[in-house]
Coordinates of C-alpha atoms in Angstrom, one line a residue:
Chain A
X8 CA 0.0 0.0 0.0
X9 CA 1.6 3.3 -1.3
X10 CA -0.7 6.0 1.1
X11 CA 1.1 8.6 -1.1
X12 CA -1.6 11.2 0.3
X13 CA -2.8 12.4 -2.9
X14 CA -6.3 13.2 -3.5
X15 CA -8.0 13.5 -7.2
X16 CA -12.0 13.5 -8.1
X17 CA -12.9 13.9 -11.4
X18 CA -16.5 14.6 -12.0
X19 CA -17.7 13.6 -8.9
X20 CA -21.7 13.3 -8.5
X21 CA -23.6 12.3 -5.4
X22 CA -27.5 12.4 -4.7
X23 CA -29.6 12.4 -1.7
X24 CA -33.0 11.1 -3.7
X25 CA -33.8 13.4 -6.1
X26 CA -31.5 16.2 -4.2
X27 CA -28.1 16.7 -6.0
X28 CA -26.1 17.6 -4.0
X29 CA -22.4 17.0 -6.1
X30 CA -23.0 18.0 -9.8
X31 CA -19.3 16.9 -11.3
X32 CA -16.7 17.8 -9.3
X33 CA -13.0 18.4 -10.0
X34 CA -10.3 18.0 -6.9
X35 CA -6.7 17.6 -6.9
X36 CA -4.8 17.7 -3.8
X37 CA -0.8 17.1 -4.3
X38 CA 1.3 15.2 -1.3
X39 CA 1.6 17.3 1.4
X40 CA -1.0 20.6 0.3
X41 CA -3.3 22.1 1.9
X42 CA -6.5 22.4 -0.1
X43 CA -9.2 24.6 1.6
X44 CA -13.0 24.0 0.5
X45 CA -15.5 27.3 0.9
X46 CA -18.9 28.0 0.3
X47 CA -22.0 28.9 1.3
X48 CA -24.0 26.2 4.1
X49 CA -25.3 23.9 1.4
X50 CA -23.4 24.2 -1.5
X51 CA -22.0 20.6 -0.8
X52 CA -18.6 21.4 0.6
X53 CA -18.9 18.9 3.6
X54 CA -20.7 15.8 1.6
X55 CA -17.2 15.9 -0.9
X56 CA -15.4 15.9 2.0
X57 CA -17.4 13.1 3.5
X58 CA -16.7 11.0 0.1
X59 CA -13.3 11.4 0.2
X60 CA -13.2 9.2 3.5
X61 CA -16.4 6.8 2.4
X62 CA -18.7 8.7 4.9
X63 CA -20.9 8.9 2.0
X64 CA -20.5 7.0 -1.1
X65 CA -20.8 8.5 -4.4
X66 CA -22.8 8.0 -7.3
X67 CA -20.6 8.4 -10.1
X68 CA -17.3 10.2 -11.3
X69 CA -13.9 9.0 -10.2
X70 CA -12.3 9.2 -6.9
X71 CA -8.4 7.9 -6.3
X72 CA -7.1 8.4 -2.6
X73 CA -3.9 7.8 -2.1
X74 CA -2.9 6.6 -5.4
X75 CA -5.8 3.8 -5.5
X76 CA -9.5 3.8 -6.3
X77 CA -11.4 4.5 -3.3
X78 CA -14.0 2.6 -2.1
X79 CA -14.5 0.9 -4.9
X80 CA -12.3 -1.6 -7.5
X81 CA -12.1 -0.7 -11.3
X82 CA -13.6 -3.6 -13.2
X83 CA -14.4 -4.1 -16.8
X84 CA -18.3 -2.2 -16.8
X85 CA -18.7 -0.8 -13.1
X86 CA -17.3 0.4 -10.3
X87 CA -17.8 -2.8 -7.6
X88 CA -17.7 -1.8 -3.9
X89 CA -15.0 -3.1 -1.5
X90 CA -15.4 -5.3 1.5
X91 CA -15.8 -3.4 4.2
X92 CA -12.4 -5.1 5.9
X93 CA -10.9 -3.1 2.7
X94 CA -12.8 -0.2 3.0
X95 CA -11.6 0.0 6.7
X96 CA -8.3 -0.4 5.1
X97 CA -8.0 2.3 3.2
X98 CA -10.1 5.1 5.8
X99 CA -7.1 4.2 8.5
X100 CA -4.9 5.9 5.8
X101 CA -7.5 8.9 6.4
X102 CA -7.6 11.1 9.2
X103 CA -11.0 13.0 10.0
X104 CA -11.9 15.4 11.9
X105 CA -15.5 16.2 12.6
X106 CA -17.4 19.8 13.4
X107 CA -18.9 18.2 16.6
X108 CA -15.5 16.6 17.9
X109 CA -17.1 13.1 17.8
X110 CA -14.8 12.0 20.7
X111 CA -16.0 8.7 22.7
X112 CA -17.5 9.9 25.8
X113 CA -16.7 6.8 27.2
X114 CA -13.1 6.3 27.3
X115 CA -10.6 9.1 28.6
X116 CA -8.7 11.3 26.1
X117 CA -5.6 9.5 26.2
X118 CA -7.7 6.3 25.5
X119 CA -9.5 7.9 22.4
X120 CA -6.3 8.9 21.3
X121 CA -5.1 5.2 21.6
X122 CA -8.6 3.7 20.3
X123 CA -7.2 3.9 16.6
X124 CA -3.4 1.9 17.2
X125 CA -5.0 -0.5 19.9
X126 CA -8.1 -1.5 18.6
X127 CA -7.6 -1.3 14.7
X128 CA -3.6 -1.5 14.5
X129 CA -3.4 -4.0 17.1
X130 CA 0.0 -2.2 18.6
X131 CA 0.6 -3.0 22.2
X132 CA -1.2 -0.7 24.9
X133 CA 2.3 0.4 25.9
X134 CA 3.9 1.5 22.7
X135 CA 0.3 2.8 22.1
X136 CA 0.2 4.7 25.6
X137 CA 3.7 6.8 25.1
X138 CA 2.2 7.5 21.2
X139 CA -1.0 9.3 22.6
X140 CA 0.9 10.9 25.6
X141 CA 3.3 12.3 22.9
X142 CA 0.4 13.5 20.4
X143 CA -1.4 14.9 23.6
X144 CA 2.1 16.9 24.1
X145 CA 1.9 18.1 20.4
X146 CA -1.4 19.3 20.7
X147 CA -0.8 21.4 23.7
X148 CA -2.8 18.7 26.2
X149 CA 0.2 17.2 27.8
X150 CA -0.9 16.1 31.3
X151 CA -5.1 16.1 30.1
X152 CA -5.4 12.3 28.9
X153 CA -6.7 10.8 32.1
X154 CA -9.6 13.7 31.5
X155 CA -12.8 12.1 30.1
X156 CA -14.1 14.5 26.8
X157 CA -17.1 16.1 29.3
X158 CA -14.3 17.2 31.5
X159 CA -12.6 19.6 28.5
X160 CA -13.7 22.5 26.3
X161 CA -14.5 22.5 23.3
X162 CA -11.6 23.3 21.7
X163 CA -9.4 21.1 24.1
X164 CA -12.2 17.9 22.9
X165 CA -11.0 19.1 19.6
X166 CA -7.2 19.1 20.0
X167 CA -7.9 15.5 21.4
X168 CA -9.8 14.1 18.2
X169 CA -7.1 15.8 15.7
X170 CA -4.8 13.8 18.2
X171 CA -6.6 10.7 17.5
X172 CA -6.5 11.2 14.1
X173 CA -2.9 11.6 13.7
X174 CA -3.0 8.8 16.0
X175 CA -3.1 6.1 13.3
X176 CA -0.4 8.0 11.4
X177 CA -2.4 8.9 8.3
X178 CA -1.2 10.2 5.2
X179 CA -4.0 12.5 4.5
X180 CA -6.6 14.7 7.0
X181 CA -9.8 15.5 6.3
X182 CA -11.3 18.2 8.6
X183 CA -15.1 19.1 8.4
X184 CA -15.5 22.8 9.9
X185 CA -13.2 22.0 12.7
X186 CA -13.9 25.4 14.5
X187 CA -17.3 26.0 13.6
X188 CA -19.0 24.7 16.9
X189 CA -16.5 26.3 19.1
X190 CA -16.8 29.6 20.9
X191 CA -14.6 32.1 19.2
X192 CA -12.1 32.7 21.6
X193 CA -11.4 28.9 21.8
X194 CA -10.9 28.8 17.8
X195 CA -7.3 29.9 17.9
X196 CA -6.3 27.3 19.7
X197 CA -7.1 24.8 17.3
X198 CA -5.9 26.3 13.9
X199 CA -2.8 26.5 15.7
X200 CA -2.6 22.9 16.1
X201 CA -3.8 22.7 12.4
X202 CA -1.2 25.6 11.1
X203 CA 1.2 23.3 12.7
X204 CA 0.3 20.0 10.9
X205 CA 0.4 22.0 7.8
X206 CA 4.2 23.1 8.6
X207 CA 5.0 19.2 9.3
X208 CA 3.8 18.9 5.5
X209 CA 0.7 16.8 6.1
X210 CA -1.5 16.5 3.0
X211 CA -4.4 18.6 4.3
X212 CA -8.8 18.6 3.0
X213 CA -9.9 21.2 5.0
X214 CA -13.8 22.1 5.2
X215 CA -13.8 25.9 7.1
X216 CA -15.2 29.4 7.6
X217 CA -12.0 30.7 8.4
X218 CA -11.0 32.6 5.6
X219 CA -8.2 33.8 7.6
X220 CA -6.4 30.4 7.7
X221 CA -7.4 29.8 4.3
X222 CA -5.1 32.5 2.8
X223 CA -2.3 31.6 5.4
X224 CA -1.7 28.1 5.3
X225 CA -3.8 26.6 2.3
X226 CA -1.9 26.2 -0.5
X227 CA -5.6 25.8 -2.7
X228 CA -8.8 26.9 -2.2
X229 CA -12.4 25.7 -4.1
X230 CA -14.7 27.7 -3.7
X231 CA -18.1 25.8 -4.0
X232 CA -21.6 26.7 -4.9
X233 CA -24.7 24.4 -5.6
X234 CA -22.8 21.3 -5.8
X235 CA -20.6 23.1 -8.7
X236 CA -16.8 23.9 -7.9
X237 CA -17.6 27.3 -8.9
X238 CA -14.1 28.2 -8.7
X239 CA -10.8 26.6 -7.8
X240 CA -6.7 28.2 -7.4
X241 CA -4.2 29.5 -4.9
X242 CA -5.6 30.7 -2.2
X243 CA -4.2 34.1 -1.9
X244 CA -5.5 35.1 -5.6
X245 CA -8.3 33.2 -4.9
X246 CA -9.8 35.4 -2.2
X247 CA -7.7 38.8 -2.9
X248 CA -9.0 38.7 -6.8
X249 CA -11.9 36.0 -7.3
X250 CA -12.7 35.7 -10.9
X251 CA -16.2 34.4 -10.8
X252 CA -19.5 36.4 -9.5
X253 CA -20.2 34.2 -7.2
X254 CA -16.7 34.5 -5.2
X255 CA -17.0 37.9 -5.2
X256 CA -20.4 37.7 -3.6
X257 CA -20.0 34.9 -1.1
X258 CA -16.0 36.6 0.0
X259 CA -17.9 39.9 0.2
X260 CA -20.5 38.6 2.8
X261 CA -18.1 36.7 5.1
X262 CA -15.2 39.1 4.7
Chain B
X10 CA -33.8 46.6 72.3
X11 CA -31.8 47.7 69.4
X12 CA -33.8 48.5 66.1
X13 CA -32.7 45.7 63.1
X14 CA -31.7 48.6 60.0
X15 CA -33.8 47.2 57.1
X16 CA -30.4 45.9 55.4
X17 CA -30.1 43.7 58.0
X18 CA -33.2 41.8 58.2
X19 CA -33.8 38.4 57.1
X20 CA -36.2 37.5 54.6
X21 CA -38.7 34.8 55.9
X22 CA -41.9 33.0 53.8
X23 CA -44.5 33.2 56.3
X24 CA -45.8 29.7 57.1
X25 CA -49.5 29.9 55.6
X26 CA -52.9 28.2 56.8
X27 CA -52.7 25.2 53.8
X28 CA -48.3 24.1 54.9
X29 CA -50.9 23.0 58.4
X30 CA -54.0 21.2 56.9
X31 CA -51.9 19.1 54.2
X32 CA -50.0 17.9 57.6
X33 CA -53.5 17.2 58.9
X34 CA -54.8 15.5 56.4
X35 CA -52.0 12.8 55.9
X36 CA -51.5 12.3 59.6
X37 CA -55.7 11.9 59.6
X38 CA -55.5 9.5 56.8
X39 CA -52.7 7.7 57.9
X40 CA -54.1 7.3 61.6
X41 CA -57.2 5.8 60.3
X42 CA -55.3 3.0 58.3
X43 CA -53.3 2.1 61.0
X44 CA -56.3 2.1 64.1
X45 CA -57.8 0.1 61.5
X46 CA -55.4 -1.9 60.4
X47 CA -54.5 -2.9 64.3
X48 CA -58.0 -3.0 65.4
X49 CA -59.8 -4.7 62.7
X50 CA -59.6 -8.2 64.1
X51 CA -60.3 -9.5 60.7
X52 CA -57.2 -8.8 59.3
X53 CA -56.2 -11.9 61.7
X54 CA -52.6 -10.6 62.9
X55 CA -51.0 -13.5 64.3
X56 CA -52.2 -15.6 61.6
X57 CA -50.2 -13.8 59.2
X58 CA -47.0 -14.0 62.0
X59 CA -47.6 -17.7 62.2
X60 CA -47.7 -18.5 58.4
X61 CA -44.9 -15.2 57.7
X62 CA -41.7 -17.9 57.7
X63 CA -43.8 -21.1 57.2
X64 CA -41.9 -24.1 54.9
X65 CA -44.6 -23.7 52.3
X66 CA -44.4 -20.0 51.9
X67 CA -40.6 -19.9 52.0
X68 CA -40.2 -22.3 49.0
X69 CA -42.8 -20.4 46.8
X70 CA -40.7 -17.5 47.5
X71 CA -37.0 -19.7 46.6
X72 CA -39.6 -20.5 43.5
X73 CA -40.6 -16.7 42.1
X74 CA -37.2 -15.4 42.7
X75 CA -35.7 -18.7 40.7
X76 CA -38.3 -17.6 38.1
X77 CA -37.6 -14.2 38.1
X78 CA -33.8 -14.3 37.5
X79 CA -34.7 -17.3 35.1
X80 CA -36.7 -15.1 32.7
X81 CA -35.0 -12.2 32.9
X82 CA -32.2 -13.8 32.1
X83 CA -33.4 -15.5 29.0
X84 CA -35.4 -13.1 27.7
X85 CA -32.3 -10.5 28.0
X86 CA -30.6 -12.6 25.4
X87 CA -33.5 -13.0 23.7
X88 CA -34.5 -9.9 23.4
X89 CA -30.5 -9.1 22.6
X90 CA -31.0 -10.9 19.8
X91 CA -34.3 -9.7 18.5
X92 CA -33.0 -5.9 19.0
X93 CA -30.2 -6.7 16.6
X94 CA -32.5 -8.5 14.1
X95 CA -35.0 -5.4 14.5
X96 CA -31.6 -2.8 13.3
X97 CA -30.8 -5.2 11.4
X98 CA -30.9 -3.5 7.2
X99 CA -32.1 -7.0 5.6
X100 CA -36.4 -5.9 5.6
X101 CA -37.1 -10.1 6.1
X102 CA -34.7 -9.9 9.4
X103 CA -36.1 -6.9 11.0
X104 CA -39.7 -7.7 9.8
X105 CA -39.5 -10.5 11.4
X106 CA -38.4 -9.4 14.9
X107 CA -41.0 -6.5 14.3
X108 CA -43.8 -9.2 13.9
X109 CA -42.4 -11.2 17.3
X110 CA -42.7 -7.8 19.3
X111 CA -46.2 -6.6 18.0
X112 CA -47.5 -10.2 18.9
X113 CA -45.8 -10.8 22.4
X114 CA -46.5 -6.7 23.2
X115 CA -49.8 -6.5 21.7
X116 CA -51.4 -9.4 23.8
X117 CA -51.7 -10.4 27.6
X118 CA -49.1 -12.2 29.4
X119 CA -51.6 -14.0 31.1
X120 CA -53.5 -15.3 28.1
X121 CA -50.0 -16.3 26.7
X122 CA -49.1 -18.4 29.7
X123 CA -52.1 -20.0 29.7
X124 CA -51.6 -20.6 25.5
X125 CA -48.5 -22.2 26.5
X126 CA -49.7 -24.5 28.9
X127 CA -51.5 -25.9 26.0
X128 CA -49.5 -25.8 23.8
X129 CA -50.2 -29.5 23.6
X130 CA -53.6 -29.1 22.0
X131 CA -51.7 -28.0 18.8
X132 CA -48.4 -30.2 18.5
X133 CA -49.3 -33.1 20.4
X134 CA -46.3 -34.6 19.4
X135 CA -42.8 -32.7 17.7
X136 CA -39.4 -34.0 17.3
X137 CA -36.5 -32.6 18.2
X138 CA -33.5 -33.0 15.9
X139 CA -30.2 -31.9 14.2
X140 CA -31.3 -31.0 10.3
X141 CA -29.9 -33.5 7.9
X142 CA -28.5 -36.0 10.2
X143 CA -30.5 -39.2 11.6
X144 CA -30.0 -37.5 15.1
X145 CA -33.9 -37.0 16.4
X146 CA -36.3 -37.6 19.5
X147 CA -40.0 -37.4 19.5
X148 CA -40.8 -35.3 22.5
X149 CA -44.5 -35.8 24.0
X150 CA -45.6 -32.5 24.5
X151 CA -47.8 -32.9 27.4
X152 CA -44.7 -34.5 29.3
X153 CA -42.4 -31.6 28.0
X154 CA -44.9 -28.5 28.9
X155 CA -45.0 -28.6 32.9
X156 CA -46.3 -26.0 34.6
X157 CA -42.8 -25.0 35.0
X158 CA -41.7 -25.2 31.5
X159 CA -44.7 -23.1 30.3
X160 CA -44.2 -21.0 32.9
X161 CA -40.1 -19.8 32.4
X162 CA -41.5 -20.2 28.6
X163 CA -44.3 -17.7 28.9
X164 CA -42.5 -15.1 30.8
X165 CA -39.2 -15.5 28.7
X166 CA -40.9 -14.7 25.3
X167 CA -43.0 -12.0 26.9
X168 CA -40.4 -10.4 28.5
X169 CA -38.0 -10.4 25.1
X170 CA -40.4 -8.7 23.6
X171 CA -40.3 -5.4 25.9
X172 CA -36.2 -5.7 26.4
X173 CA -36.0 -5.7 22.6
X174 CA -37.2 -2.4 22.8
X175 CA -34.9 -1.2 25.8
X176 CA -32.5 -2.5 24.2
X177 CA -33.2 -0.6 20.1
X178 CA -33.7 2.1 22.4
X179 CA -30.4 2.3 24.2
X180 CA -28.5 2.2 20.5
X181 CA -31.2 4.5 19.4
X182 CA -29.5 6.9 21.9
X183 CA -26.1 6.9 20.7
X184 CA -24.9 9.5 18.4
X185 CA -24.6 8.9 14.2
X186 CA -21.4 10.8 14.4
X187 CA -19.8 7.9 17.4
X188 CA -20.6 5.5 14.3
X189 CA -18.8 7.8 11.8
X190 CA -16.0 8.5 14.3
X191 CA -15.2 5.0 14.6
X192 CA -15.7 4.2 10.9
X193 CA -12.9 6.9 9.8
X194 CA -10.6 5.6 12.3
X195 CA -11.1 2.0 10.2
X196 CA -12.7 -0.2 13.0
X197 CA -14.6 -3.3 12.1
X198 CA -17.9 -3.6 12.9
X199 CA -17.8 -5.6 15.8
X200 CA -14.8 -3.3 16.8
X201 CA -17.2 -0.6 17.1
X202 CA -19.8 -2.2 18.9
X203 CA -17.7 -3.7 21.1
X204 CA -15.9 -0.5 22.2
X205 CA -17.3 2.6 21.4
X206 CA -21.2 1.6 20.7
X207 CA -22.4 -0.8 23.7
X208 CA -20.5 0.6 26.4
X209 CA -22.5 4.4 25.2
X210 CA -26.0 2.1 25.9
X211 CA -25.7 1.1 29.1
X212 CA -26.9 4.3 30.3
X213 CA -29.9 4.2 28.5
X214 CA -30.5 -0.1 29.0
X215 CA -29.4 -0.7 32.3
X216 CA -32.0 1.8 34.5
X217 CA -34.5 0.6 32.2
X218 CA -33.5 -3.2 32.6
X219 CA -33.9 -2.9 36.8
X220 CA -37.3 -1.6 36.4
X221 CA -38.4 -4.5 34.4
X222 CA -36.6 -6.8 37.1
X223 CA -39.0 -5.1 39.2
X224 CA -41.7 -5.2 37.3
X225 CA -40.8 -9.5 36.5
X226 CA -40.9 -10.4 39.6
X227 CA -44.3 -8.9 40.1
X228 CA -45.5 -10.4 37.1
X229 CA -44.5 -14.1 37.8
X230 CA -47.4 -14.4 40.4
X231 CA -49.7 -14.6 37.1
X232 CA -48.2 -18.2 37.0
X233 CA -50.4 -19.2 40.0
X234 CA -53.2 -19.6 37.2
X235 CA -51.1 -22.5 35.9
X236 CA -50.5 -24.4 39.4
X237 CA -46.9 -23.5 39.6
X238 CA -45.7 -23.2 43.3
X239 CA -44.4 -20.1 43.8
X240 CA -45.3 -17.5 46.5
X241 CA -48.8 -16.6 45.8
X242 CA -49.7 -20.1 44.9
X243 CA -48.6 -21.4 47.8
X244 CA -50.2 -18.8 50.0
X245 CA -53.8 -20.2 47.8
X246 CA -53.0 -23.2 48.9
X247 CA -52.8 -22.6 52.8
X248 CA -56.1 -20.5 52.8
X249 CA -57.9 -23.1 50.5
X250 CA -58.0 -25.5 53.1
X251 CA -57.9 -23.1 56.3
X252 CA -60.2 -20.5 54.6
X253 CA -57.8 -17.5 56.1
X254 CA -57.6 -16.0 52.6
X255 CA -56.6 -12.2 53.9
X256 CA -54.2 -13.0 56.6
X257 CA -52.5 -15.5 53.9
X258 CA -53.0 -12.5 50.8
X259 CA -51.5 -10.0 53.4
X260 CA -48.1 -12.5 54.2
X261 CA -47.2 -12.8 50.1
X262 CA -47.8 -8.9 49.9
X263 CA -45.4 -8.6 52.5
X264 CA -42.8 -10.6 50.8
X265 CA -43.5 -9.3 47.3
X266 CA -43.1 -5.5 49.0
X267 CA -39.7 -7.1 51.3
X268 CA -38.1 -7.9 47.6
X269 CA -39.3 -5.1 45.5
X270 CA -37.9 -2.4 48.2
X271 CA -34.7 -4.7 48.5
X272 CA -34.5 -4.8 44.8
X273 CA -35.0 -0.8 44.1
X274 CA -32.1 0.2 46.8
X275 CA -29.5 -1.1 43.9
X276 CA -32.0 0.0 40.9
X277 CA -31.5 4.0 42.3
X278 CA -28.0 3.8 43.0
X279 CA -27.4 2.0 39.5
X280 CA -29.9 5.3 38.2
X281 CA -28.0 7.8 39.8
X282 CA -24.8 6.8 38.9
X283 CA -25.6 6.5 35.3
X284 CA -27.7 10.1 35.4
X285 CA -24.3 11.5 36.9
X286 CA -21.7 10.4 34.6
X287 CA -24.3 11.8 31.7
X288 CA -25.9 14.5 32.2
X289 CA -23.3 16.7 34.1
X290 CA -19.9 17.0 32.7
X291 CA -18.9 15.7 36.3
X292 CA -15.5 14.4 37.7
X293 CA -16.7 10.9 38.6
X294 CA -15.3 8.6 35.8
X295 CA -17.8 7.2 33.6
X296 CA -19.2 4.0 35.0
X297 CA -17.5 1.8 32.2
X298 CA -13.8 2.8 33.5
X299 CA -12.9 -0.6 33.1
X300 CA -9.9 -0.9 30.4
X301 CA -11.8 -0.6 27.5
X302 CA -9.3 -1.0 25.2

């Protein structure tokens, strides 16, 4: 398995019934970029995402994670899904992190940091345990993991679940509004954590408001609208000089 | 006497005229069950003392609580089972375990004990085997349905039927984004049922699961009506030949109140610590500490 930590989606559709939600998209993400996806609340930007990690399965178009089809194996007149074992394969390649933090309320924060190696890697609880205390320490939550997630903030909960993540040494992260559900003093805290990743040159799919961090870090942004990728190039042209109408608009709004 | 300045007086709610009469009236009601109660020599006091610890009525109590943990504990896993066939995305599988819960919910539990006690009258005869092998036993009904049998039988498949529910309910209450979570990290099913999914139910199933203990061991005095021995039936049999039906009625209340009070000491404990650990964002580690990993 190669886990190059490439993305590419060529005409990507999905449908919920007769909604469409993904009319034809177009992504690349080189090794080791950060792509940022904008756009108005349902233009579609979170349901691509959600393909790109099998949280949602697509209808048609062509989708290659990591240098392999995902989801799916190539064959002669179809696309034929993968057995789930596979499928679980290929997402522990993925790291995802979700608007509402998604941690286990049942386990502590060092032991959702661990669930990932432990329970899917099979690496020894030790080896395991000095992993998360070390990704804790990265994420500015050294000394936190006996804490259960009701016992932290929101953006501590969300340090924790990019810890996770990284946890299971992806090659790619997927993050889905990370700071949306946090209270705004608490955001900084976590593009932080996520400006650093982006230094460490992890191949970054990031979902966000934060225009701000957009024309920082990413090294892409698509702008979406309608299920249409609207428009799509560096982020710093992107959002100083947008092209289309629609950019203009929707950057003039949130700006 | 030194004048209070008004910052410094307290601030009192005046008892009113209804904080004495509701004290009236309970103490009034109260007194007049208990003068009666004591008074009343029908009610045949000592009788009740003299049959309280009697062989009879100590065995039918060994009998209902041996009845109670047996079809609790059956129809637990049975109504594990049917609660998974009921999620379950194949329509036949959870069409199926929908039709066993409308049927065992949607009629009496005292008509179905009595339908298995007869059972008989319909398969007089049914052999019990291993499918394609030689290996088989013809079972006589009538031998095989004792009061007993239909008894643990009746209550087990009524009982499934309502912890079936508990149970849907319980996974009902977990979070889509705890499946999704677990799913990105690349956890098998089972994985994530194991570790992240079950252990996020227990809140919901196991307060739920103590009031149905409760609530079982109530119910299996129903089983009098099919001549099993257990506490009522043997406090019917006392009084049907010494005619002392209320002293007798009042010494199986007793016990049935002894057990449930015993029984609902660990069901609020189990309640509260399950309400703590989810509602409040509280210190306490969440009951299922244990190394889940």
């Amino acid at each position: 398995m190669k886990a190059d930590g490439t993305i590419v989606a060529r005409q990507l559709c999905k449908s919920f019934g007769h909604h469409e939600v993904l009319r034809g998209i177009d992504l690349t993400v080189k090794a080791g970029e950060i792509s940022c996806i904008i756009g108005p609340s349902g233009s579609g930007k979170s349901t691509l995402l959600r393909c790109v990690n099998g949280l949602e399965t697509i209808d048609r178009g062509v989708l290659r994670v990591n240098g392999e089809d995902f989801g799916y194996v190539e064959k002669e007149r179809a696309y034929h899904a993968l057995r789930p074992q596979r499928l679980a394969e290929q997402r522990s390649h993925i790291g995802m992190v979700f608007q509402q933090f998604n941690l286990f309320p049942n386990m502590t924060a060092e032991d959702n940091v661990m669930s990932g190696p432990v329970l899917v890697k099979k690496i020894s609880r030790k080896v395991a345990k000095e992993q998360a205390q070390r990704l804790l320490a990265q994420v500015g939550l050294a000394g936190c993991g006996h804490k259960y997630p009701a016992q932290l903030s929101g953006g501590q909960q969300q340090r924790v679940a990019i810890a996770r993540a990284l946890a299971m040494e992806p090659s790619i992260m997927l993050f889905d509004e990370p700071t949306s559900a946090l209270d705004p003093e608490l955001v900084g805290e976590v593009l932080a954590v996520m400006r650093d990743l982006a230094h460490h040159g992890m191949t970054m799919l990031v979902v966000t408001h934060e225009m701000g961090f957009a024309r920082d870090v990413a090294d892409e942004v698509l702008f979406m609208d309608g299920g249409v990728a609207v428009e799509r190039g560096d982020a710093r042209e992107v959002l100083a000089n947008p092209r289309e109408k629609r950019t203009q608009e929707f950057l003039e709004r949130v700006l | 006497m030194s004048e209070l300045l008004p910052e410094q007086k307290k601030r009192i709610t005046p008892k009113r005229p209804r904080d004495y009469v509701s004290w009236a009236v309970a103490i009034a009601i109260v007194g007049g069950l208990v003068t009666t109660t004591v008074t009343n020599e029908n009610y045949q006091w000592p009788v009740v003392f003299s049959y309280f610890t009697t062989e009879a009525i100590l065995d039918g109590l060994v009998l209902t609580l041996v009845l109670t943990v047996a079809s609790m504990v059956l129809g637990t896993l049975l109504g594990l089972l049917l609660a998974v066939m009921r999620m379950s995305h194949q329509a036949p599988i959870s069409g199926l375990a929908r039709l066993y819960i409308t049927f065992f919910r949607g009629t009496p539990v005292l008509v179905q004990l009595i339908f298995w006690f007869n059972i008989a009258a319909l398969y007089p005869n049914i052999t019990i085997g291993i499918p394609f092998t030689d290996i088989s036993t013809p079972v006589d009904m009538n031998a095989l349905m004792t009061p007993l049998t239909a008894a643990i039988v009746g209550l087990t498949l009524n009982q499934a039927a309502y912890m079936a529910e508990i149970i849907r309910g319980g996974f009902a209450s977990v979070n889509r984004g705890q499946y999704e979570a677990a799913d990105s990290l690349g956890m098998s099913g089972f994985t994530r049922l194991r570790h992240v999914i079950i252990p996020q139910t227990m809140p919901a199933i196991i307060p739920a699961t103590g009031n149905q203990v409760i609530g079982m061991l109530k119910e299996t005095s129903l089983v009098s009506v099919l001549g099993v021995a257990e506490l009522l039936n043997s406090a019917q049999s006392i009084y049907a030949r010494t005619y002392q039906t209320i002293p007798l009625l009042i010494v199986a209340s007793l016990w049935y109140l002894i057990m449930t009070m015993a029984l609902s000491v660990p069901q609020s404990m189990i309640e509260r610590r399950f309400s703590r650990s989810t509602r409040r964002p509280a210190p306490v580690a969440v009951a299922t500490k244990e190394s889940l990993l």
